[in-house]
XYZ file of C-alpha atoms in Angstrom:
718
model
C 101.219 91.840 90.386
C 104.331 89.789 90.251
C 107.503 91.239 88.537
C 111.032 90.859 88.611
C 113.785 93.404 88.574
C 117.293 93.595 87.722
C 120.361 94.220 89.998
C 121.691 97.655 90.758
C 125.034 98.472 92.015
C 125.044 101.021 95.041
C 128.177 102.961 96.290
C 127.926 103.753 99.724
C 130.633 106.637 99.370
C 128.106 108.699 97.417
C 125.340 110.903 98.856
C 122.193 109.363 99.374
C 119.794 109.585 96.463
C 116.406 111.286 96.327
C 113.525 110.313 94.044
C 113.951 113.257 91.863
C 117.724 113.122 91.719
C 118.302 109.638 90.276
C 121.766 109.011 88.999
C 121.981 107.880 85.482
C 125.206 106.269 86.079
C 124.128 104.199 89.071
C 120.730 103.368 88.155
C 120.149 102.659 84.514
C 121.910 100.756 81.790
C 119.675 102.239 79.256
C 121.509 105.059 77.071
C 119.675 108.069 76.692
C 119.319 108.795 73.108
C 119.199 112.162 71.370
C 115.662 113.602 71.286
C 114.516 113.902 67.864
C 112.288 116.816 68.557
C 112.553 118.943 71.756
C 109.049 119.381 73.236
C 110.403 120.641 76.658
C 112.527 123.111 77.907
C 113.349 121.566 81.209
C 110.939 119.034 82.535
C 107.687 117.456 81.870
C 106.073 120.117 83.759
C 107.235 122.735 81.238
C 105.400 121.734 78.131
C 106.159 123.853 75.269
C 103.112 124.588 72.898
C 103.025 122.476 70.176
C 100.633 122.014 67.253
C 100.478 118.247 66.906
C 102.003 115.344 68.936
C 102.869 111.882 67.464
C 100.063 109.218 68.294
C 97.530 111.893 69.481
C 94.103 111.813 68.015
C 91.561 114.454 69.071
C 88.089 113.028 70.047
C 84.840 114.706 69.344
C 84.033 114.827 73.107
C 86.910 117.098 73.810
C 89.140 114.452 74.973
C 92.200 113.053 73.320
C 93.019 109.564 72.225
C 96.387 107.949 71.823
C 97.425 105.099 69.366
C 100.651 103.631 68.169
C 101.488 101.212 65.302
C 103.635 98.290 65.836
C 104.147 95.245 63.665
C 101.813 96.790 61.136
C 99.103 96.740 63.585
C 97.402 99.827 65.099
C 97.104 99.693 68.828
C 94.586 101.875 70.717
C 96.131 103.245 74.139
C 92.746 104.893 75.433
C 91.480 108.350 75.656
C 92.916 111.025 78.058
C 91.844 114.373 79.428
C 94.791 116.493 77.717
C 96.614 116.206 74.615
C 99.821 115.943 76.925
C 98.557 112.771 78.626
C 97.697 111.482 75.305
C 101.263 112.137 73.992
C 103.070 110.817 77.038
C 101.077 107.471 76.920
C 102.368 107.243 73.354
C 106.166 107.926 74.546
C 105.535 105.004 77.338
C 104.035 102.529 74.750
C 106.870 103.238 72.360
C 109.515 102.372 74.868
C 108.089 98.886 74.968
C 107.090 98.417 71.387
C 109.797 100.242 69.420
C 113.527 100.855 69.325
C 115.624 103.113 71.516
C 115.909 105.717 68.902
C 112.236 105.804 67.811
C 110.495 109.094 67.741
C 109.479 110.598 71.130
C 107.050 113.587 71.731
C 109.119 114.397 74.982
C 112.892 114.334 75.392
C 114.191 112.036 77.947
C 114.377 113.504 81.613
C 115.979 111.981 84.913
C 112.585 110.456 85.664
C 111.477 109.030 82.177
C 114.932 107.568 81.923
C 113.855 104.933 84.518
C 110.867 103.819 82.315
C 112.728 101.264 80.364
C 114.033 99.487 83.649
C 110.334 99.892 85.118
C 108.791 98.357 81.906
C 111.521 95.590 81.808
C 109.437 93.763 84.730
C 106.426 93.588 82.471
C 105.181 91.886 79.402
C 103.883 93.906 76.536
C 100.302 93.285 77.431
C 100.686 94.308 80.930
C 102.377 97.671 80.009
C 99.589 98.480 77.564
C 97.020 97.446 80.108
C 98.473 99.713 82.662
C 98.366 102.525 80.042
C 94.808 101.883 79.121
C 93.547 101.545 82.524
C 95.187 104.643 83.853
C 97.385 103.110 86.330
C 100.605 103.428 84.515
C 101.627 106.608 86.117
C 100.949 105.677 89.747
C 102.574 102.391 89.384
C 105.730 104.025 87.834
C 105.628 106.528 90.656
C 105.349 103.752 93.167
C 108.348 102.068 91.350
C 110.511 105.209 91.748
C 109.714 105.582 95.462
C 110.513 101.953 96.195
C 113.727 102.378 94.160
C 114.939 105.358 95.889
C 113.899 103.740 99.172
C 116.231 100.745 98.445
C 119.123 103.360 97.784
C 118.415 105.194 100.999
C 121.228 105.936 103.236
C 119.724 103.764 106.288
C 121.229 100.649 105.179
C 124.254 102.554 104.194
C 124.757 104.316 107.417
C 123.833 101.326 109.571
C 126.473 99.239 107.860
C 128.926 101.875 108.321
C 128.410 102.266 111.966
C 128.501 98.487 112.634
C 131.500 97.980 110.440
C 133.478 101.350 110.732
C 133.802 101.114 106.843
C 132.934 104.062 105.131
C 134.273 102.747 101.853
C 132.137 99.645 101.651
C 130.074 98.918 98.743
C 126.637 96.795 98.506
C 125.194 95.240 95.385
C 121.436 95.669 95.636
C 119.015 93.251 93.788
C 115.412 93.665 93.685
C 114.199 90.066 93.341
C 110.411 90.327 92.713
C 107.222 91.817 94.171
C 103.863 90.566 94.507
C 100.450 92.014 94.872
C 98.604 90.518 97.823
C 95.313 88.841 97.363
C 92.527 88.935 99.963
C 93.570 85.211 100.867
C 97.142 86.239 101.406
C 96.026 88.811 104.175
C 92.908 87.310 105.304
C 91.975 84.048 106.751
C 94.576 81.523 105.372
C 97.656 82.399 107.478
C 99.885 82.044 104.418
C 101.466 83.740 101.442
C 101.842 81.969 98.096
C 105.147 82.636 96.461
C 104.695 81.996 92.592
C 106.706 79.059 91.528
C 109.062 80.885 89.112
C 110.371 83.236 91.783
C 110.389 80.765 94.612
C 112.729 78.256 92.412
C 114.923 81.120 91.637
C 115.428 83.344 94.506
C 114.711 80.802 97.691
C 116.451 77.823 98.920
C 115.397 74.554 97.008
C 112.665 72.542 98.396
C 111.644 69.116 96.525
C 108.019 69.226 95.186
C 107.931 65.293 95.472
C 108.877 65.098 99.197
C 106.440 64.067 101.743
C 103.742 66.964 102.625
C 105.656 69.769 104.682
C 108.674 67.304 105.382
C 111.072 69.626 103.639
C 110.393 72.971 104.932
C 113.008 75.387 106.191
C 112.979 78.980 108.070
C 114.142 82.002 106.005
C 115.164 85.242 107.822
C 114.203 88.792 106.454
C 114.661 92.287 107.429
C 112.355 95.059 106.866
C 113.455 98.702 106.294
C 113.943 99.396 109.923
C 116.137 96.303 110.397
C 113.871 94.369 112.187
C 114.166 90.623 111.384
C 111.092 88.427 110.412
C 111.299 84.611 110.213
C 108.867 82.870 107.930
C 108.562 79.200 107.613
C 108.955 78.313 103.964
C 107.551 75.144 102.497
C 105.902 73.249 99.464
C 102.320 72.274 99.671
C 101.544 69.092 97.530
C 97.882 69.548 97.970
C 97.763 72.974 96.369
C 100.936 72.493 94.369
C 102.418 75.872 95.876
C 105.423 77.305 97.505
C 104.206 79.076 100.598
C 105.191 81.206 103.686
C 103.325 79.661 106.608
C 104.533 80.242 110.376
C 105.590 83.946 110.879
C 103.499 85.369 107.959
C 100.380 86.221 109.879
C 102.311 88.223 112.450
C 103.850 90.080 109.687
C 100.334 90.725 108.213
C 99.181 91.930 111.750
C 101.945 94.203 112.387
C 102.388 95.780 108.832
C 98.539 96.140 108.876
C 98.377 94.446 105.250
C 95.299 94.521 103.169
C 94.518 93.248 99.715
C 96.172 94.883 96.794
C 99.110 96.002 98.891
C 102.367 95.071 97.336
C 105.230 93.190 99.121
C 108.788 93.521 97.531
C 111.956 91.476 97.976
C 115.420 92.672 97.907
C 118.967 91.377 98.656
C 121.978 93.298 99.662
C 125.310 91.822 99.315
C 128.388 93.167 100.611
C 131.139 93.326 97.868
C 133.606 95.843 99.349
C 136.759 95.096 101.618
C 134.739 93.356 104.298
C 135.448 89.705 103.784
C 132.983 88.860 106.386
C 130.193 90.497 104.529
C 126.983 88.576 103.658
C 123.780 88.744 101.884
C 120.732 89.946 103.729
C 117.098 89.444 102.272
C 114.856 92.539 102.753
C 111.115 92.566 102.669
C 109.142 95.773 102.235
C 105.624 96.870 101.670
C 103.978 99.244 99.027
C 100.647 100.348 100.541
C 97.757 100.761 98.111
C 95.560 103.776 99.062
C 91.996 102.840 98.457
C 90.758 106.458 98.181
C 92.931 107.555 95.047
C 93.960 104.188 94.212
C 97.849 105.190 94.496
C 100.412 103.206 96.094
C 102.922 104.342 98.664
C 105.808 102.808 100.367
C 105.766 101.912 103.861
C 109.211 103.662 104.456
C 107.783 106.787 102.925
C 104.235 106.506 104.219
C 105.608 108.419 107.432
C 106.329 111.581 105.112
C 102.573 112.070 104.646
C 101.787 112.351 108.368
C 101.891 115.706 109.989
C 104.462 115.441 112.585
C 104.852 118.148 115.436
C 108.591 118.926 115.456
C 108.816 120.703 118.627
C 107.184 117.768 120.504
C 109.735 115.463 118.670
C 112.504 117.703 120.060
C 110.888 117.657 123.557
C 110.412 114.074 123.660
C 113.722 112.878 122.406
C 115.710 115.658 124.108
C 118.055 115.806 121.179
C 120.966 118.211 121.174
C 119.942 121.215 119.070
C 122.843 120.625 116.571
C 122.050 117.128 116.081
C 118.230 117.794 115.318
C 117.075 118.929 112.036
C 114.666 121.714 111.867
C 112.111 119.884 109.498
C 112.204 116.368 111.193
C 109.279 114.472 109.596
C 110.109 110.871 110.159
C 111.680 108.790 112.919
C 112.948 105.230 113.085
C 115.201 103.740 116.033
C 117.488 100.928 114.654
C 120.400 100.686 116.779
C 122.416 101.816 119.962
C 126.017 102.856 119.741
C 128.373 101.559 122.131
C 127.381 104.622 124.340
C 124.330 103.710 126.450
C 122.907 107.410 126.250
C 123.410 107.255 122.442
C 120.722 106.063 119.970
C 120.788 105.746 116.163
C 117.834 107.425 114.526
C 116.752 107.787 111.044
C 115.388 111.279 110.125
C 114.414 113.315 107.335
C 115.330 117.117 106.574
C 112.164 117.491 104.417
C 109.328 115.441 102.971
C 111.604 114.928 99.871
C 114.748 114.157 101.618
C 116.622 110.872 101.968
C 117.079 109.323 105.531
C 120.155 110.147 107.478
C 121.650 108.166 110.441
C 123.238 110.447 112.911
C 124.143 109.486 116.665
C 121.990 111.728 118.798
C 122.332 111.988 122.606
C 119.189 111.101 124.369
C 118.297 112.954 127.479
C 114.885 111.626 128.236
C 115.120 108.155 129.457
C 111.358 107.787 129.887
C 110.500 107.834 126.135
C 109.214 104.465 124.857
C 109.105 102.884 121.449
C 105.307 102.464 121.719
C 104.942 106.163 122.246
C 107.206 106.920 119.277
C 105.347 104.498 117.242
C 101.978 106.187 117.952
C 103.287 109.720 117.793
C 105.275 109.325 114.498
C 103.617 106.670 112.635
C 106.811 104.469 112.515
C 105.846 101.288 111.139
C 108.434 99.051 113.177
C 110.511 100.099 115.951
C 113.119 98.317 117.987
C 112.742 98.628 121.790
C 115.743 99.911 123.524
C 117.380 99.595 126.940
C 119.498 102.390 128.221
C 121.617 100.038 130.011
C 122.507 97.834 127.077
C 124.176 98.225 123.797
C 122.022 95.542 121.968
C 118.409 95.554 120.797
C 115.641 92.980 121.461
C 112.666 92.425 119.394
C 109.501 93.778 120.812
C 105.829 93.937 119.953
C 105.148 96.747 121.974
C 102.681 99.385 120.309
C 99.251 99.179 119.112
C 98.645 96.075 117.041
C 96.694 95.942 113.815
C 93.565 94.315 113.756
C 93.547 90.851 112.184
C 93.219 90.901 108.469
C 90.542 88.404 108.770
C 88.717 91.017 110.761
C 89.234 93.711 107.933
C 86.611 96.407 107.487
C 84.681 95.000 104.638
C 86.121 91.545 103.728
C 83.336 88.960 103.433
C 80.878 90.787 105.206
C 77.163 89.640 104.903
C 75.024 91.699 102.701
C 72.209 92.144 105.063
C 70.359 91.026 108.269
C 71.554 90.134 111.531
C 75.505 89.678 110.853
C 76.962 86.344 110.924
C 80.637 86.765 111.700
C 83.137 83.807 111.615
C 86.203 85.806 111.109
C 89.081 84.061 112.736
C 87.301 80.590 112.659
C 88.646 77.702 110.782
C 86.219 75.109 108.943
C 86.925 71.538 107.702
C 84.573 70.367 105.200
C 84.552 66.646 104.068
C 82.939 66.001 100.839
C 83.761 68.987 98.434
C 84.608 67.544 94.903
C 83.056 70.059 92.587
C 81.288 73.482 92.569
C 77.641 72.380 92.194
C 77.013 70.423 95.489
C 75.902 71.402 98.911
C 79.372 71.079 100.268
C 80.619 73.800 97.859
C 77.851 75.968 98.765
C 78.451 75.636 102.428
C 82.176 76.283 102.193
C 81.231 79.531 100.135
C 78.914 80.657 102.795
C 81.320 80.092 105.567
C 84.069 81.914 103.495
C 81.795 84.768 102.916
C 81.200 85.018 106.814
C 85.056 85.222 107.181
C 85.984 81.620 107.988
C 88.989 79.842 106.779
C 88.174 76.881 104.532
C 90.020 73.566 104.496
C 88.483 70.730 102.557
C 88.746 66.930 102.406
C 88.030 65.561 98.893
C 87.441 61.750 97.938
C 90.738 60.437 96.757
C 89.306 59.219 93.487
C 87.912 62.665 92.700
C 90.774 64.749 93.983
C 93.069 64.822 90.906
C 90.349 66.316 88.607
C 89.072 68.672 91.371
C 92.462 70.308 92.078
C 92.985 70.487 87.954
C 89.726 72.121 87.491
C 90.440 74.371 90.473
C 93.997 75.517 89.252
C 92.747 75.752 85.671
C 90.165 78.525 86.658
C 87.030 76.391 85.889
C 85.697 77.370 89.267
C 86.619 80.944 89.275
C 82.944 82.076 88.468
C 81.433 79.949 91.271
C 84.260 80.737 93.860
C 83.391 84.567 93.550
C 82.074 86.218 96.609
C 79.965 89.022 97.066
C 82.874 91.575 98.018
C 84.470 90.524 94.518
C 87.198 88.216 96.171
C 87.410 84.538 95.380
C 86.767 81.930 98.012
C 90.196 80.227 98.738
C 91.155 76.960 100.314
C 93.721 77.036 102.850
C 94.491 73.260 102.070
C 92.986 70.477 100.171
C 93.297 66.968 101.661
C 92.754 63.510 100.099
C 90.094 61.806 102.286
C 88.286 58.571 102.033
C 85.897 58.146 104.960
C 85.309 54.473 104.375
C 88.622 53.848 106.467
C 89.559 55.005 109.972
C 93.063 54.431 109.603
C 95.654 52.602 107.620
C 95.302 49.474 109.131
C 91.431 49.167 107.909
C 92.656 49.595 104.292
C 92.885 46.251 102.019
C 95.950 45.821 99.943
C 93.753 46.004 96.765
C 92.835 49.392 97.667
C 96.397 50.540 98.691
C 97.681 49.662 95.300
C 95.164 51.434 93.252
C 96.609 54.282 91.254
C 94.431 56.980 92.913
C 95.405 56.007 96.374
C 99.042 54.941 95.633
C 99.903 58.472 94.681
C 98.431 59.978 97.797
C 99.529 59.749 101.581
C 97.685 60.191 104.812
C 93.952 59.958 103.384
C 92.189 57.795 106.060
C 90.148 59.763 108.585
C 92.546 59.467 111.473
C 95.555 60.508 109.136
C 93.737 63.579 108.034
C 92.742 64.810 111.296
C 96.454 64.356 112.376
C 97.658 66.336 109.281
C 95.035 69.032 110.003
C 96.358 69.273 113.530
C 100.018 69.477 112.541
C 99.327 72.023 109.739
C 96.736 74.253 111.377
C 96.422 73.237 115.240
C 92.788 73.313 115.689
C 89.555 73.962 113.804
C 86.153 75.490 114.892
C 83.667 73.955 112.379
C 83.388 70.525 111.199
C 81.087 69.878 108.055
C 80.049 66.327 106.993
C 78.826 66.692 103.260
C 79.320 63.213 101.727
C 77.105 60.035 101.202
C 77.269 57.149 98.986
C 75.240 54.304 98.160
C 76.509 52.081 95.409
C 73.071 50.552 94.745
C 70.973 53.655 95.524
C 69.076 52.979 92.298
C 67.720 49.624 93.547
C 64.661 48.974 95.546
C 65.297 48.021 99.198
C 64.161 44.586 98.425
C 66.771 44.061 95.765
C 69.575 45.688 97.890
C 72.511 43.281 98.666
C 73.925 43.095 101.960
C 77.150 44.556 100.777
C 75.557 47.590 99.087
C 73.443 48.034 102.318
C 76.417 48.143 104.449
C 78.321 50.194 102.184
C 75.618 52.884 102.183
C 75.644 52.858 106.017
C 79.494 52.938 106.189
C 80.003 56.131 103.910
C 76.708 57.981 104.660
C 76.315 57.294 108.419
C 79.187 55.754 110.083
C 81.529 58.194 108.359
C 80.133 60.997 110.564
C 80.828 59.032 113.829
C 84.352 58.641 112.590
C 84.942 62.204 111.533
C 83.846 63.442 115.116
C 85.916 60.711 116.758
C 88.892 62.070 115.160
C 88.163 65.872 114.769
C 86.361 66.824 118.064
C 89.501 66.595 120.028
C 91.301 69.205 117.828
C 88.032 71.412 117.845
C 87.790 74.412 119.982
C 85.310 74.553 122.624
C 82.087 76.168 121.394
C 82.671 74.767 117.874
C 79.887 73.449 115.692
C 79.499 70.309 113.646
C 77.197 69.966 110.875
C 75.941 67.038 108.763
C 73.467 66.728 105.736
C 70.494 64.426 105.662
C 67.309 64.197 103.644
C 63.652 63.825 104.347
C 63.920 60.054 103.112
C 64.779 59.623 106.739
C 61.213 60.001 107.648
C 59.065 59.805 104.481
C 58.982 57.183 101.537
C 60.817 58.682 98.560
C 60.459 56.130 95.714
C 63.667 55.643 93.917
C 65.972 56.648 96.822
C 66.848 52.978 97.673
C 69.930 50.898 98.067
C 69.609 51.422 101.982
C 69.979 55.127 101.575
C 66.976 56.094 103.382
C 67.994 53.982 106.261
C 71.390 55.442 106.409
C 69.840 58.825 106.695
C 67.570 57.608 109.322
C 70.605 56.067 111.221
C 72.460 59.528 110.704
C 69.915 61.360 112.393
C 69.614 59.011 115.432
C 73.334 59.095 115.897
C 73.191 62.851 115.629
C 71.221 63.222 118.970
C 73.811 60.812 120.774
C 76.586 62.557 119.156
C 75.163 65.768 120.395
C 75.285 64.407 124.034
C 78.585 62.807 123.935
C 80.594 65.448 122.048
C 78.695 68.303 123.823
C 79.728 67.005 127.245
C 83.132 65.993 126.397
C 84.397 68.540 123.885
C 81.835 71.353 124.261
C 80.871 71.040 120.477
C 77.681 71.517 119.002
C 76.142 68.730 116.740
C 73.404 69.645 114.319
C 72.143 68.520 110.775
C 70.581 70.159 107.727
C 67.723 68.206 105.881
C 68.216 69.668 102.432
C 66.005 69.363 99.826
C 66.761 67.700 96.258
C 69.357 69.504 94.218
C 70.982 68.675 90.749
C 74.551 67.898 91.425
C 77.213 65.361 90.485
C 76.531 63.285 93.473
C 72.771 63.214 92.836
C 73.176 62.048 89.311
C 73.283 58.529 90.638
C 69.523 58.858 91.750
C 67.575 57.899 88.902
C 64.590 60.067 89.524
C 66.475 63.128 90.766
C 64.828 65.465 88.121
C 61.305 64.150 89.014
C 62.048 64.708 92.815
C 62.961 68.294 92.218
C 59.865 68.965 90.107
C 57.819 67.381 92.698
C 59.205 69.578 95.309
C 58.641 72.753 93.243
C 54.983 71.730 92.744
C 54.176 70.590 96.371
C 56.261 72.654 98.762
C 54.572 75.668 100.562
C 57.286 77.810 99.025
C 56.787 77.336 95.313
C 60.294 78.327 94.152
C 63.576 76.465 93.169
C 65.712 75.635 96.173
C 69.235 76.853 95.875
C 72.376 75.505 97.367
C 73.307 79.067 98.733
C 70.180 78.724 101.023
C 71.690 75.590 102.564
C 74.935 77.141 102.830
C 73.588 80.142 104.651
C 71.817 77.745 106.993
C 74.976 75.984 107.741
C 76.760 79.421 108.300
C 74.027 80.130 110.951
C 74.446 76.911 112.696
C 78.161 77.364 112.690
C 77.753 80.839 114.138
C 77.437 82.066 117.818
C 73.916 82.769 116.980
C 73.142 79.278 117.264
C 75.080 78.762 120.457
C 72.210 76.977 122.197
C 71.184 74.727 119.283
C 72.376 71.155 119.252
C 71.134 67.801 118.477
C 68.704 69.462 115.813
C 67.740 68.686 112.404
C 66.935 71.896 110.448
C 64.859 71.594 107.415
C 65.888 73.581 104.781
C 63.452 72.434 101.613
C 60.859 75.286 101.191
C 58.810 73.455 103.564
C 58.346 70.171 101.859
C 59.037 68.197 104.966
C 55.866 69.514 106.589
C 53.443 68.067 103.624
C 51.280 65.154 104.208
C 50.037 64.806 100.739
C 51.171 65.802 97.430
C 48.968 68.733 96.467
C 49.634 68.119 92.691
C 47.564 64.955 92.909
C 44.426 65.161 90.481
C 42.272 64.377 93.384
C 43.139 67.647 94.883
C 42.706 69.464 91.753
C 39.818 71.647 93.049
C 41.092 72.595 96.341
C 41.038 76.597 96.659
C 44.321 76.858 98.270
C 46.100 75.584 95.228
C 44.960 78.713 93.350
C 44.583 81.188 95.857
C 44.389 84.054 93.357
């Protein structure tokens, strides 16, 4: 969810605002119209008995339906448990669809008056969708909590202490908020910022500049005044604005999960302080999976049971400074006195934050202990001999989002856990080949996926990906979508730029791309990600594959070797140095390396045989030098974009189905799962091997579908 809010002016001379005490003059530019019919005495909880609500329709099952007419069309809003709920749904829809003075079932209250501001952040379809699916109430409540939090007195009092100016004013602007996806908090170590917000709220970055060359660092503050620095840049490969360096630490320390919401605000000084500037704040609204309700991080501590006596004993606060119902604590600053510390506390679970200066008598109290006892999301470590604060990472760290409880877990069997691993897959250009299947299986096991796509296929691949044409095949077992951390242009026919002929450099597809040779891509991956753990070689090309070997030209034969065999040597040469010890490299081969497969010509069978021979040598050399395993999968025939070049591919598939010991279609997923196994620690002692994944076809010496074997009893065991 991504939405944009309007600016709000906050006066720091006023009392802190509570959620249920929203000041109309401060928070809304929406005039309260006179209610046409009073249905409430005081609040929504005091509903007067009425005979009929507008837009409410009784249902035969005892429930109540809600509907509204707009633009001469009937819009159904859903069914609800009570007549009151249905009537309130009508009122909410009327705000978006009708004029201010339109009929309401209930009069405006100090809470409902905020609904127009809340709805202004969404489209009509989005508001109606929330009403229909029942999420409107929880999201509106989350909005009120967040808004109250912004207007909290923590920033007010902190600024007052620092500036000594109790008449200062701040302009608060809620920039936008974004619901986090699994990839935002999982494997990819980056946050995608929607373009419409990036260009509006963040510093300008050229979309045409060289990859990552125009990146900057942006500093944010959280609600405890802790600073967070994010690297902000534009990725041309995925055409997106992203936060990279620094984001992963934020995810870990804030314990973010998918569907949590991050919000961005600015606080700008507009009072007498001429030196005042603009601070950018980032906060989190956590989503509770058990009841599907959201809660702000700043208010999450309210829900925890805090032992007040323990708090007073640990802090050693003076009795007059310590509230009786202290339920949340956050240390943010030290006063000039080395024994005084500024603490946010709450008088009750519904109160606002206050910032007194409390005398600290127990100098042994640690921020880690405070964090553990009082569920404070972020603390500043303090030194009793200093008046300044330094950032600390003390306290119990959250488990990496990539190691989330249920994200990308295998369904059954011995678990394959690749969380925290990073894979580069060369040869993904569509969603129906083995490269895609391997990427999907690795992603399902928790690995971060980077791909290299043939330069000539890059544009159409990225276009289809962005248009959602691959969304169905990207779906993982946990309901999330497989994400690519980055897509690099790649042509394995060229090791470095010096190898590229001028006529290739000037071709349109190549001219618009940069850094697409094997060496350049490896260097780019090292720059962007540092290291990888898994390398997959899932590509081959034989320009004369449909020709018999005797009719294959020298050029065609050598081209098949270059793209299908030597390309693996080149990949390992340049990628093995950036692979972590214990890593795994996998290539794809075919039974034609050992058996005669008519129709698989142009030197491709020879190239596959060379690949398998090279594999064994590479396993030794790379194993000794880089401690990386090297294996291959001999996969059965599959209908894919690449296999269309083989004239008899359908016949090969039919032959395999008829003659393999396991008479079933071979799926790409089965090959992907085998690759996930080889990439995992479960295969830590396997290297230099070719694993056949072809339903056992490689074991057969004769074709059992031959008419000469028609009477063989094993052909019809039943």
